[in-house]
Amino acid sequence: MDLAQRLLDGDRRAAARLITLIENGADGVELELKQIYPHTGQAHIVGITGPPGAGKSTLVSALARELRGRGKTVGIIAVDPTSPFTGGALLGDRIRMQELSTDSGVFIRSMASRGALGGLSRATADAVKVLDAFGCNVILVETVGAGQGEVDIARAAHSTIVVEVPGMGDEIQAIKAGILEIADVFAVNKADKAGAERTVMELEMMLQMNTRPGAWFPLIVKTVATSNKGIAELADALEKHLRYLRDSGELEQRLRANTLRELVDAAKEEFIGELWAELSQRDLATLTQSMLDHHLDPRSAAKELVRKFRNGS
Amino acid sequence: MASKQKEWEEGLLCKSLQRAPERREQFVTTSGVPVERLYTPVDIAGKDYATELGFPGEYPFTRGVHPTMYRGKLWTMRMFAGYGTAEETNARFKYLLEHGETGLSVAFDMPTLYGYDADQPMACGEFGKCGVAISSLADMEVLFAGIPVDEITTSMTINSPAAIIWAMYVVAAEKRGIPRQRLGGTIQNDILKEFIAQKEYIFPPGPSMRLIVDTIEFGAREMPLWNTISISGYHIREAGATAVQELAFTLYDGLAYVQAAIDRGLNVDDFAPRLSFFFNSHNDFFEEIAKFRAARRIWAKEMRDRFDAKEPRSWLMRFHTQTAGCSLTAQQPENNVVRTALQALAAVMGGTQSLHTNSMDEALALPSEKAARVALRTQQIIAHESGVTNTIDPLAGSYFVEALTDRTERAARDYFQKIDALGGAIPAIEAGFFQREIADSAHRYQKEIDEGKRTIVGVNDYQTQEPTSIPLLKMDPEGERKHLARLNRVRQERDNDEVRRRLQGLRQAAMGDANTMPYIIDAVRAYATLGEIMQVFRDVFGEYVETPVL
Amino acid sequence: MKERRKIRVLIAKPGLDGHDRGAKVVARALRDAGMEVIYSGLRQTPEMIVETAIQEDVDVIGLSILSGAHLPLFSRLGELTREQGLDRVLIVAGGIIPDEDMPAVREMGIRAVFGPGSSTTDIVDFVLSNAPQDKG
């Protein structure tokens, strides 16, 4: 039986293997993704990001437990950076999620960012589809708040939680990382520490200046993930946000925009794939040489390449 | 002097180096501290004898904590022992005492260390493997049967459940008619180093510290001869720390305990004399000696100046030493006897109050009787044959040792500043600071061995192919069954209503802010088991999950 | 364009002992050799380890144990891996395991044991040449 069918039948190993194939860009993975696509679109996808040391894994773990208590099945994808020097990665998010590891209603997957950020967001998006088709009601995608990668992932998520902690310097970390705009909910974690109130106040001020009238005003929830404080409120905030998305019609808009982007991205890749397969190596070498000699600029060379392709070179 | 040295360097030395270069470009200690070719009076110029060294038994105790040191009384030869049932360990204790050991030291098995009874699911497969299993007062009574606990001191390596094991020891003695005031010994009771290094924590830092301060307070009030904590660098070192990290992190932990007790409202001079320390003695001979000497000096200064302690007894640091378990090799295990001897010698030259020497077979399994005896004999040879005990602090004044002692102190103080900046010991633990520093050092050390930059005899050089022929310890295969039978008997024969009442009393105390010690003693006396008492705390305090540091 | 297939390794500590120095040193060495290493932390039951191995679809499981409880724990782990059809996964162990236990440990499906003094280079080499090669 193929992986997609086994996954739809609830086989955890098939789900796990399909994610591996996605990560490896393996042959045949497209066919599997094609089969599961009709079964996606059911889950509430939640991105969770924030600076290192903010307690994201603990928060994700506590949130997953809360969601389980509300009868939801949960998928977790924890993304950590690949070492640029060795290509390896140390993935330790599960340490904080131990008590979930034998709950059959939870599926956790650690992913390394591997190559480029664009690659990361696509592999993650596909892994999310796998867990969606597998039947997870809520999918939590945890990433280190570092900028563009998070913005890409946030686009694919319905709701994004940005985790802040008090006392990490004067500035709100999300501003520094350029991810203030992606937050639908802020979790001010470790809220038992000094400075939590101040962080909340600064966030509120920041949001009042930056939020368009009539748009969703991000909720701020104080949490202490290690002792489960504020976790129910955080889950409530997510539900509230999802309701807002549905009622306001924004969900529909987001999905449409996101789907269009996916289509365009996929089309680009399709096209480049075809281009690559059809092109003669000789044309490529000639054009490269012209650029090296500075007779042709990159854009003109590319136009020439496409022209040759269209004419069936 | 400096000009003379320059003359020597440019003349004789230079010529010699041209003829034959040195074996390495840089010489470093085991911890990676650079060591110069030669130390001279220049290296200790300006050093004030009275403020930096002083006399034995006097501030700052660099030369030792006692005015006569080993001329008066040798260190306590205290062999860490324990395996299987209380009966088996009791027999091992008696064997070691017969062969001249002068203090006891108990190793507990993993379920005991985690506060589980031997029949709880998490205890699966662990019974008696790393030490003796103690599930209730009944086991403790067997463990010390026939041993004069009023004449000998006992050290117990136990942390999260320390208060309960201590209570069992106290009640077992009192049932034999020995009052608690006459009991001498130590509970390790050092939770910070568990979070930092050994990872045998149970409760979060806050309640863990509260239990420790409960024991310190109780000890100060009722047990004048007992060391209520043994602030330990041993495990920090075993986890891969350098000598400087071991020293700095341990002493900083010590400062945190003192502060916590002061915050409870205790007077520093009432409890400080009962604080004790526990260090590792690793391979690098002089580095270890410098570490011990610096440790005493730093502690004295901090106790006097930071905490304003008035009593000299509060300033002096007494410590136990264990030779480095992590330095033992499974390859050619007989060589471990030599390593242990050198490490033990360093501990003695460093002025230790008590010493455990590892057995040669410990990289393979628990020590056999004979291996443990050779380890004990190693101490006796140092004490009675080597002559190093005849004078006090014989290496003082060595240009090298003094310079290294100073350097070690400075490096430790640099760490103090870093930890201060992070907000103290617990915030630094939560930020993973200690853990990362240690993991980095362990990684570096292993890399040096793998790359052949560091020689470990028999491991990455001078290897042999011969199979090891060390006879290993055989435990009683019926031990677990016997232990469980006793545990079941205890549960049947005790007054279960009384046990429930006392556990309820303990729960109330734990939820409030009363000192829990009297309630623990009450519960223990009614034969509440270790697992039952710990469950009360687990319910009230919750369990800690570590900050992942990779 | 296809990326080189990565070896995924689960490093886990079964049993109660907290000595994680070896586990972490090995985890770093495997990462430095280009592998993706999932470290699941202390006090892992065989059930937790096997479920994690499934979800993470690892090629290799590395077990580190120093408490002496290896026989019952490895035995249970062996049963579970067979039940769950994880036969392709390479399982190795590190820690203190006496020679006399080796035949039994091998029988339980542990392919290699790296005792005290093992070099990380040897461990990396063993994993590189024995990790299964059958996916993606």
mmCIF file of N, CA and C in Angstrom, chain B residues 110-111 114 116 122-126 129-130 197-202 237-241 326 328-331 362-365 435-436 439-440 442-443 445-447 450 459 468 472 474 543 546 549-550, chain C residues 14-22 24-29 31-32 37-45 65-73 95-100 115-122:
data_model
loop_
_atom_site.group_PDB
_atom_site.id
_atom_site.type_symbol
_atom_site.label_atom_id
_atom_site.label_comp_id
_atom_site.label_asym_id
_atom_site.label_seq_id
_atom_site.Cartn_x
_atom_site.Cartn_y
_atom_site.Cartn_z
ATOM 1 N N MET B 110 19.520 4.168 42.176
ATOM 2 C CA MET B 110 18.824 5.234 41.458
ATOM 3 C C MET B 110 17.391 5.460 41.956
ATOM 4 N N PRO B 111 16.593 4.400 42.164
ATOM 5 C CA PRO B 111 15.234 4.664 42.661
ATOM 6 C C PRO B 111 15.252 5.444 43.974
ATOM 7 N N TYR B 114 15.929 9.019 43.398
ATOM 8 C CA TYR B 114 14.780 9.719 42.826
ATOM 9 C C TYR B 114 13.547 9.647 43.716
ATOM 10 N N TYR B 116 11.863 6.993 44.802
ATOM 11 C CA TYR B 116 10.875 5.973 44.470
ATOM 12 C C TYR B 116 11.084 4.758 45.357
ATOM 13 N N MET B 122 8.873 3.233 37.757
ATOM 14 C CA MET B 122 10.086 3.902 37.295
ATOM 15 C C MET B 122 11.354 3.224 37.821
ATOM 16 N N ALA B 123 11.223 2.372 38.821
ATOM 17 C CA ALA B 123 12.390 1.710 39.416
ATOM 18 C C ALA B 123 12.817 0.485 38.612
ATOM 19 N N CYS B 124 12.065 0.159 37.574
ATOM 20 C CA CYS B 124 12.298 -1.066 36.809
ATOM 21 C C CYS B 124 13.767 -1.247 36.416
ATOM 22 N N GLY B 125 14.333 -2.356 36.855
ATOM 23 C CA GLY B 125 15.693 -2.708 36.444
ATOM 24 C C GLY B 125 16.798 -2.006 37.207
ATOM 25 N N GLU B 126 16.460 -1.079 38.068
ATOM 26 C CA GLU B 126 17.489 -0.258 38.703
ATOM 27 C C GLU B 126 17.852 -0.716 40.111
ATOM 28 N N LYS B 129 21.599 -1.247 41.757
ATOM 29 C CA LYS B 129 22.642 -1.236 40.730
ATOM 30 C C LYS B 129 23.739 -0.204 41.000
ATOM 31 N N CYS B 130 23.346 0.970 41.424
ATOM 32 C CA CYS B 130 24.352 2.017 41.636
ATOM 33 C C CYS B 130 24.576 2.283 43.110
ATOM 34 N N ALA B 197 24.693 19.834 36.836
ATOM 35 C CA ALA B 197 25.558 18.791 36.290
ATOM 36 C C ALA B 197 24.993 17.386 36.346
ATOM 37 N N GLN B 198 24.566 16.931 37.522
ATOM 38 C CA GLN B 198 24.290 15.496 37.634
ATOM 39 C C GLN B 198 22.852 15.137 37.255
ATOM 40 N N LYS B 199 21.975 16.129 37.248
ATOM 41 C CA LYS B 199 20.619 15.997 36.718
ATOM 42 C C LYS B 199 19.725 15.056 37.528
ATOM 43 N N GLU B 200 20.072 14.817 38.779
ATOM 44 C CA GLU B 200 19.192 13.988 39.597
ATOM 45 C C GLU B 200 18.309 14.880 40.474
ATOM 46 N N TYR B 201 17.654 15.797 39.822
ATOM 47 C CA TYR B 201 16.730 16.691 40.506
ATOM 48 C C TYR B 201 15.336 16.084 40.445
ATOM 49 N N ILE B 202 14.445 16.571 41.276
ATOM 50 C CA ILE B 202 13.040 16.178 41.168
ATOM 51 C C ILE B 202 12.178 17.442 41.128
ATOM 52 N N ARG B 237 32.572 18.468 37.933
ATOM 53 C CA ARG B 237 33.793 18.070 37.230
ATOM 54 C C ARG B 237 33.566 16.811 36.400
ATOM 55 N N GLU B 238 32.857 15.857 36.991
ATOM 56 C CA GLU B 238 32.606 14.598 36.281
ATOM 57 C C GLU B 238 31.807 14.848 35.008
ATOM 58 N N ALA B 239 30.961 15.876 35.022
ATOM 59 C CA ALA B 239 30.148 16.178 33.844
ATOM 60 C C ALA B 239 30.985 16.844 32.762
ATOM 61 N N GLY B 240 32.249 17.136 33.064
ATOM 62 C CA GLY B 240 33.126 17.654 32.019
ATOM 63 C C GLY B 240 33.701 19.035 32.278
ATOM 64 N N ALA B 241 33.382 19.630 33.437
ATOM 65 C CA ALA B 241 33.902 20.969 33.738
ATOM 66 C C ALA B 241 35.417 20.941 33.892
ATOM 67 N N CYS B 326 35.757 9.966 36.379
ATOM 68 C CA CYS B 326 35.777 10.093 34.917
ATOM 69 C C CYS B 326 37.170 9.896 34.347
ATOM 70 N N LEU B 328 39.027 7.324 35.165
ATOM 71 C CA LEU B 328 39.304 5.885 35.156
ATOM 72 C C LEU B 328 39.080 5.331 33.752
ATOM 73 N N THR B 329 39.907 4.358 33.389
ATOM 74 C CA THR B 329 39.750 3.778 32.061
ATOM 75 C C THR B 329 39.308 2.327 32.179
ATOM 76 N N ALA B 330 38.497 1.916 31.210
ATOM 77 C CA ALA B 330 38.085 0.515 31.157
ATOM 78 C C ALA B 330 39.217 -0.320 30.569
ATOM 79 N N GLN B 331 40.099 0.344 29.797
ATOM 80 C CA GLN B 331 41.234 -0.346 29.194
ATOM 81 C C GLN B 331 42.358 -0.448 30.224
ATOM 82 N N GLU B 362 36.107 0.511 38.551
ATOM 83 C CA GLU B 362 34.866 1.277 38.533
ATOM 84 C C GLU B 362 34.436 1.786 37.161
ATOM 85 N N ALA B 363 35.350 1.711 36.165
ATOM 86 C CA ALA B 363 34.892 2.050 34.807
ATOM 87 C C ALA B 363 34.155 0.862 34.204
ATOM 88 N N LEU B 364 34.194 -0.272 34.904
ATOM 89 C CA LEU B 364 33.557 -1.485 34.384
ATOM 90 C C LEU B 364 32.292 -1.835 35.147
ATOM 91 N N ALA B 365 32.299 -1.630 36.442
ATOM 92 C CA ALA B 365 31.155 -2.021 37.264
ATOM 93 C C ALA B 365 31.360 -1.509 38.682
ATOM 94 N N GLN B 435 25.362 24.738 32.309
ATOM 95 C CA GLN B 435 25.262 23.528 31.499
ATOM 96 C C GLN B 435 26.025 23.685 30.190
ATOM 97 N N ARG B 436 25.893 24.871 29.580
ATOM 98 C CA ARG B 436 26.573 25.093 28.302
ATOM 99 C C ARG B 436 28.081 25.155 28.502
ATOM 100 N N ALA B 439 29.208 21.575 28.983
ATOM 101 C CA ALA B 439 29.114 20.766 27.758
ATOM 102 C C ALA B 439 30.217 21.172 26.780
ATOM 103 N N ASP B 440 30.519 22.461 26.716
ATOM 104 C CA ASP B 440 31.601 22.920 25.836
ATOM 105 C C ASP B 440 32.941 22.329 26.275
ATOM 106 N N ALA B 442 33.468 19.597 28.040
ATOM 107 C CA ALA B 442 33.471 18.142 27.830
ATOM 108 C C ALA B 442 33.732 17.825 26.368
ATOM 109 N N HIS B 443 33.107 18.603 25.503
ATOM 110 C CA HIS B 443 33.268 18.431 24.058
ATOM 111 C C HIS B 443 34.721 18.644 23.657
ATOM 112 N N TYR B 445 37.430 18.469 25.560
ATOM 113 C CA TYR B 445 38.287 17.441 26.156
ATOM 114 C C TYR B 445 38.250 16.171 25.309
ATOM 115 N N GLN B 446 37.029 15.753 24.922
ATOM 116 C CA GLN B 446 36.896 14.527 24.138
ATOM 117 C C GLN B 446 37.549 14.691 22.775
ATOM 118 N N LYS B 447 37.412 15.875 22.197
ATOM 119 C CA LYS B 447 38.001 16.136 20.888
ATOM 120 C C LYS B 447 39.524 16.020 20.946
ATOM 121 N N ASP B 450 40.337 12.402 21.009
ATOM 122 C CA ASP B 450 40.110 11.776 19.701
ATOM 123 C C ASP B 450 41.168 12.195 18.686
ATOM 124 N N VAL B 459 44.375 4.133 26.344
ATOM 125 C CA VAL B 459 43.140 4.421 25.595
ATOM 126 C C VAL B 459 43.451 4.882 24.180
ATOM 127 N N THR B 468 40.463 -7.795 29.524
ATOM 128 C CA THR B 468 40.570 -7.402 30.922
ATOM 129 C C THR B 468 40.286 -8.612 31.816
ATOM 130 N N LEU B 472 34.764 -9.104 38.739
ATOM 131 C CA LEU B 472 33.729 -8.116 39.035
ATOM 132 C C LEU B 472 32.822 -8.581 40.175
ATOM 133 N N LYS B 474 29.779 -9.675 42.277
ATOM 134 C CA LYS B 474 28.553 -10.453 42.055
ATOM 135 C C LYS B 474 27.561 -10.113 43.161
ATOM 136 N N GLU B 543 7.172 18.667 39.464
ATOM 137 C CA GLU B 543 8.483 18.163 39.065
ATOM 138 C C GLU B 543 9.124 19.070 38.025
ATOM 139 N N GLU B 546 14.263 19.943 32.704
ATOM 140 C CA GLU B 546 15.473 20.746 32.520
ATOM 141 C C GLU B 546 15.377 21.687 31.315
ATOM 142 N N VAL B 549 20.064 22.023 27.000
ATOM 143 C CA VAL B 549 21.326 22.603 26.544
ATOM 144 C C VAL B 549 22.083 21.513 25.838
ATOM 145 N N LEU B 550 22.406 21.740 24.577
ATOM 146 C CA LEU B 550 23.031 20.643 23.832
ATOM 147 C C LEU B 550 24.446 20.995 23.413
ATOM 148 N N PRO C 14 17.809 6.086 28.468
ATOM 149 C CA PRO C 14 16.883 5.281 29.265
ATOM 150 C C PRO C 14 17.424 5.134 30.683
ATOM 151 N N GLY C 15 16.594 4.687 31.572
ATOM 152 C CA GLY C 15 17.057 4.486 32.944
ATOM 153 C C GLY C 15 17.019 5.788 33.721
ATOM 154 N N LEU C 16 17.373 5.700 34.989
ATOM 155 C CA LEU C 16 17.190 6.860 35.862
ATOM 156 C C LEU C 16 18.427 7.733 36.017
ATOM 157 N N ASP C 17 19.606 7.240 35.616
ATOM 158 C CA ASP C 17 20.796 8.039 35.949
ATOM 159 C C ASP C 17 20.826 9.310 35.110
ATOM 160 N N GLY C 18 21.423 10.335 35.671
ATOM 161 C CA GLY C 18 21.410 11.642 35.017
ATOM 162 C C GLY C 18 22.714 11.992 34.328
ATOM 163 N N HIS C 19 23.597 11.023 34.186
ATOM 164 C CA HIS C 19 24.922 11.326 33.621
ATOM 165 C C HIS C 19 24.816 11.480 32.105
ATOM 166 N N ASP C 20 24.693 12.735 31.646
ATOM 167 C CA ASP C 20 24.440 12.946 30.223
ATOM 168 C C ASP C 20 25.659 13.474 29.483
ATOM 169 N N ARG C 21 26.826 13.454 30.146
ATOM 170 C CA ARG C 21 28.042 13.949 29.498
ATOM 171 C C ARG C 21 28.317 13.196 28.196
ATOM 172 N N GLY C 22 28.304 11.868 28.266
ATOM 173 C CA GLY C 22 28.606 11.057 27.094
ATOM 174 C C GLY C 22 27.576 11.261 25.998
ATOM 175 N N LYS C 24 25.737 13.783 25.362
ATOM 176 C CA LYS C 24 25.856 15.090 24.712
ATOM 177 C C LYS C 24 27.104 15.184 23.840
ATOM 178 N N VAL C 25 28.207 14.613 24.325
ATOM 179 C CA VAL C 25 29.430 14.640 23.519
ATOM 180 C C VAL C 25 29.198 13.883 22.211
ATOM 181 N N VAL C 26 28.539 12.733 22.299
ATOM 182 C CA VAL C 26 28.277 11.941 21.096
ATOM 183 C C VAL C 26 27.296 12.687 20.187
ATOM 184 N N ALA C 27 26.269 13.308 20.765
ATOM 185 C CA ALA C 27 25.297 14.051 19.960
ATOM 186 C C ALA C 27 26.001 15.143 19.161
ATOM 187 N N ARG C 28 26.906 15.842 19.808
ATOM 188 C CA ARG C 28 27.630 16.903 19.099
ATOM 189 C C ARG C 28 28.514 16.333 18.003
ATOM 190 N N ALA C 29 29.173 15.213 18.293
ATOM 191 C CA ALA C 29 30.071 14.622 17.297
ATOM 192 C C ALA C 29 29.283 14.194 16.063
ATOM 193 N N ARG C 31 26.422 15.451 15.062
ATOM 194 C CA ARG C 31 26.032 16.679 14.364
ATOM 195 C C ARG C 31 27.198 17.210 13.529
ATOM 196 N N ASP C 32 28.387 17.217 14.146
ATOM 197 C CA ASP C 32 29.559 17.720 13.427
ATOM 198 C C ASP C 32 29.861 16.889 12.194
ATOM 199 N N VAL C 37 20.492 15.243 14.696
ATOM 200 C CA VAL C 37 20.457 14.502 15.945
ATOM 201 C C VAL C 37 19.316 15.007 16.822
ATOM 202 N N ILE C 38 18.408 14.120 17.155
ATOM 203 C CA ILE C 38 17.322 14.471 18.048
ATOM 204 C C ILE C 38 17.709 13.972 19.436
ATOM 205 N N TYR C 39 17.798 14.887 20.399
ATOM 206 C CA TYR C 39 18.113 14.477 21.768
ATOM 207 C C TYR C 39 16.836 14.595 22.571
ATOM 208 N N SER C 40 16.398 13.478 23.165
ATOM 209 C CA SER C 40 15.075 13.504 23.798
ATOM 210 C C SER C 40 15.151 13.631 25.310
ATOM 211 N N GLY C 41 16.358 13.689 25.852
ATOM 212 C CA GLY C 41 16.461 14.002 27.276
ATOM 213 C C GLY C 41 16.586 12.782 28.176
ATOM 214 N N LEU C 42 16.474 13.057 29.487
ATOM 215 C CA LEU C 42 16.739 12.062 30.519
ATOM 216 C C LEU C 42 15.509 11.223 30.836
ATOM 217 N N ARG C 43 15.768 10.112 31.531
ATOM 218 C CA ARG C 43 14.716 9.293 32.136
ATOM 219 C C ARG C 43 13.663 8.853 31.116
ATOM 220 N N GLN C 44 14.113 8.340 30.004
ATOM 221 C CA GLN C 44 13.199 7.910 28.958
ATOM 222 C C GLN C 44 12.841 6.434 29.130
ATOM 223 N N THR C 45 11.545 6.142 29.102
ATOM 224 C CA THR C 45 11.129 4.746 29.140
ATOM 225 C C THR C 45 11.277 4.155 27.739
ATOM 226 N N ILE C 65 23.431 4.683 28.783
ATOM 227 C CA ILE C 65 22.978 4.293 30.129
ATOM 228 C C ILE C 65 24.163 3.929 30.999
ATOM 229 N N LEU C 66 24.177 4.464 32.212
ATOM 230 C CA LEU C 66 25.253 4.150 33.146
ATOM 231 C C LEU C 66 24.731 3.599 34.461
ATOM 232 N N SER C 67 23.426 3.399 34.559
ATOM 233 C CA SER C 67 22.889 3.035 35.860
ATOM 234 C C SER C 67 22.980 1.537 36.127
ATOM 235 N N GLY C 68 23.257 0.744 35.105
ATOM 236 C CA GLY C 68 23.322 -0.702 35.311
ATOM 237 C C GLY C 68 22.013 -1.413 35.027
ATOM 238 N N ALA C 69 20.986 -0.661 34.641
ATOM 239 C CA ALA C 69 19.673 -1.277 34.396
ATOM 240 C C ALA C 69 19.494 -1.656 32.931
ATOM 241 N N HIS C 70 20.618 -1.797 32.203
ATOM 242 C CA HIS C 70 20.511 -1.967 30.748
ATOM 243 C C HIS C 70 19.768 -3.230 30.333
ATOM 244 N N LEU C 71 19.954 -4.341 31.046
ATOM 245 C CA LEU C 71 19.347 -5.591 30.554
ATOM 246 C C LEU C 71 17.818 -5.526 30.477
ATOM 247 N N PRO C 72 17.124 -5.210 31.566
ATOM 248 C CA PRO C 72 15.666 -5.157 31.441
ATOM 249 C C PRO C 72 15.182 -4.070 30.476
ATOM 250 N N LEU C 73 15.861 -2.927 30.456
ATOM 251 C CA LEU C 73 15.397 -1.832 29.602
ATOM 252 C C LEU C 73 15.632 -2.133 28.122
ATOM 253 N N GLY C 95 27.955 3.490 27.334
ATOM 254 C CA GLY C 95 27.846 3.488 28.790
ATOM 255 C C GLY C 95 28.600 2.303 29.354
ATOM 256 N N ILE C 96 28.262 1.970 30.588
ATOM 257 C CA ILE C 96 28.991 0.884 31.253
ATOM 258 C C ILE C 96 28.197 -0.409 31.138
ATOM 259 N N ILE C 97 28.624 -1.275 30.238
ATOM 260 C CA ILE C 97 27.957 -2.555 30.046
ATOM 261 C C ILE C 97 29.016 -3.651 30.106
ATOM 262 N N PRO C 98 28.971 -4.471 31.145
ATOM 263 C CA PRO C 98 30.023 -5.474 31.332
ATOM 264 C C PRO C 98 30.074 -6.476 30.168
ATOM 265 N N ASP C 99 31.285 -6.972 29.888
ATOM 266 C CA ASP C 99 31.482 -7.937 28.801
ATOM 267 C C ASP C 99 30.506 -9.097 28.876
ATOM 268 N N GLU C 100 30.279 -9.593 30.097
ATOM 269 C CA GLU C 100 29.459 -10.791 30.216
ATOM 270 C C GLU C 100 28.008 -10.551 29.797
ATOM 271 N N GLY C 115 31.827 1.414 24.911
ATOM 272 C CA GLY C 115 32.065 1.555 26.346
ATOM 273 C C GLY C 115 32.958 2.749 26.637
ATOM 274 N N PRO C 116 33.370 2.877 27.907
ATOM 275 C CA PRO C 116 34.232 3.987 28.303
ATOM 276 C C PRO C 116 35.525 3.972 27.474
ATOM 277 N N GLY C 117 35.971 5.149 27.059
ATOM 278 C CA GLY C 117 37.212 5.243 26.304
ATOM 279 C C GLY C 117 37.012 5.146 24.804
ATOM 280 N N SER C 118 35.767 4.902 24.350
ATOM 281 C CA SER C 118 35.524 4.861 22.911
ATOM 282 C C SER C 118 35.759 6.236 22.323
ATOM 283 N N SER C 119 36.311 6.274 21.112
ATOM 284 C CA SER C 119 36.508 7.588 20.505
ATOM 285 C C SER C 119 35.266 7.942 19.705
ATOM 286 N N THR C 120 34.954 9.235 19.664
ATOM 287 C CA THR C 120 33.766 9.650 18.926
ATOM 288 C C THR C 120 33.972 9.394 17.430
ATOM 289 N N THR C 121 35.224 9.427 16.998
ATOM 290 C CA THR C 121 35.507 9.126 15.589
ATOM 291 C C THR C 121 35.023 7.717 15.249
ATOM 292 N N ASP C 122 35.315 6.760 16.124
ATOM 293 C CA ASP C 122 34.872 5.384 15.873
ATOM 294 C C ASP C 122 33.347 5.309 15.837
#
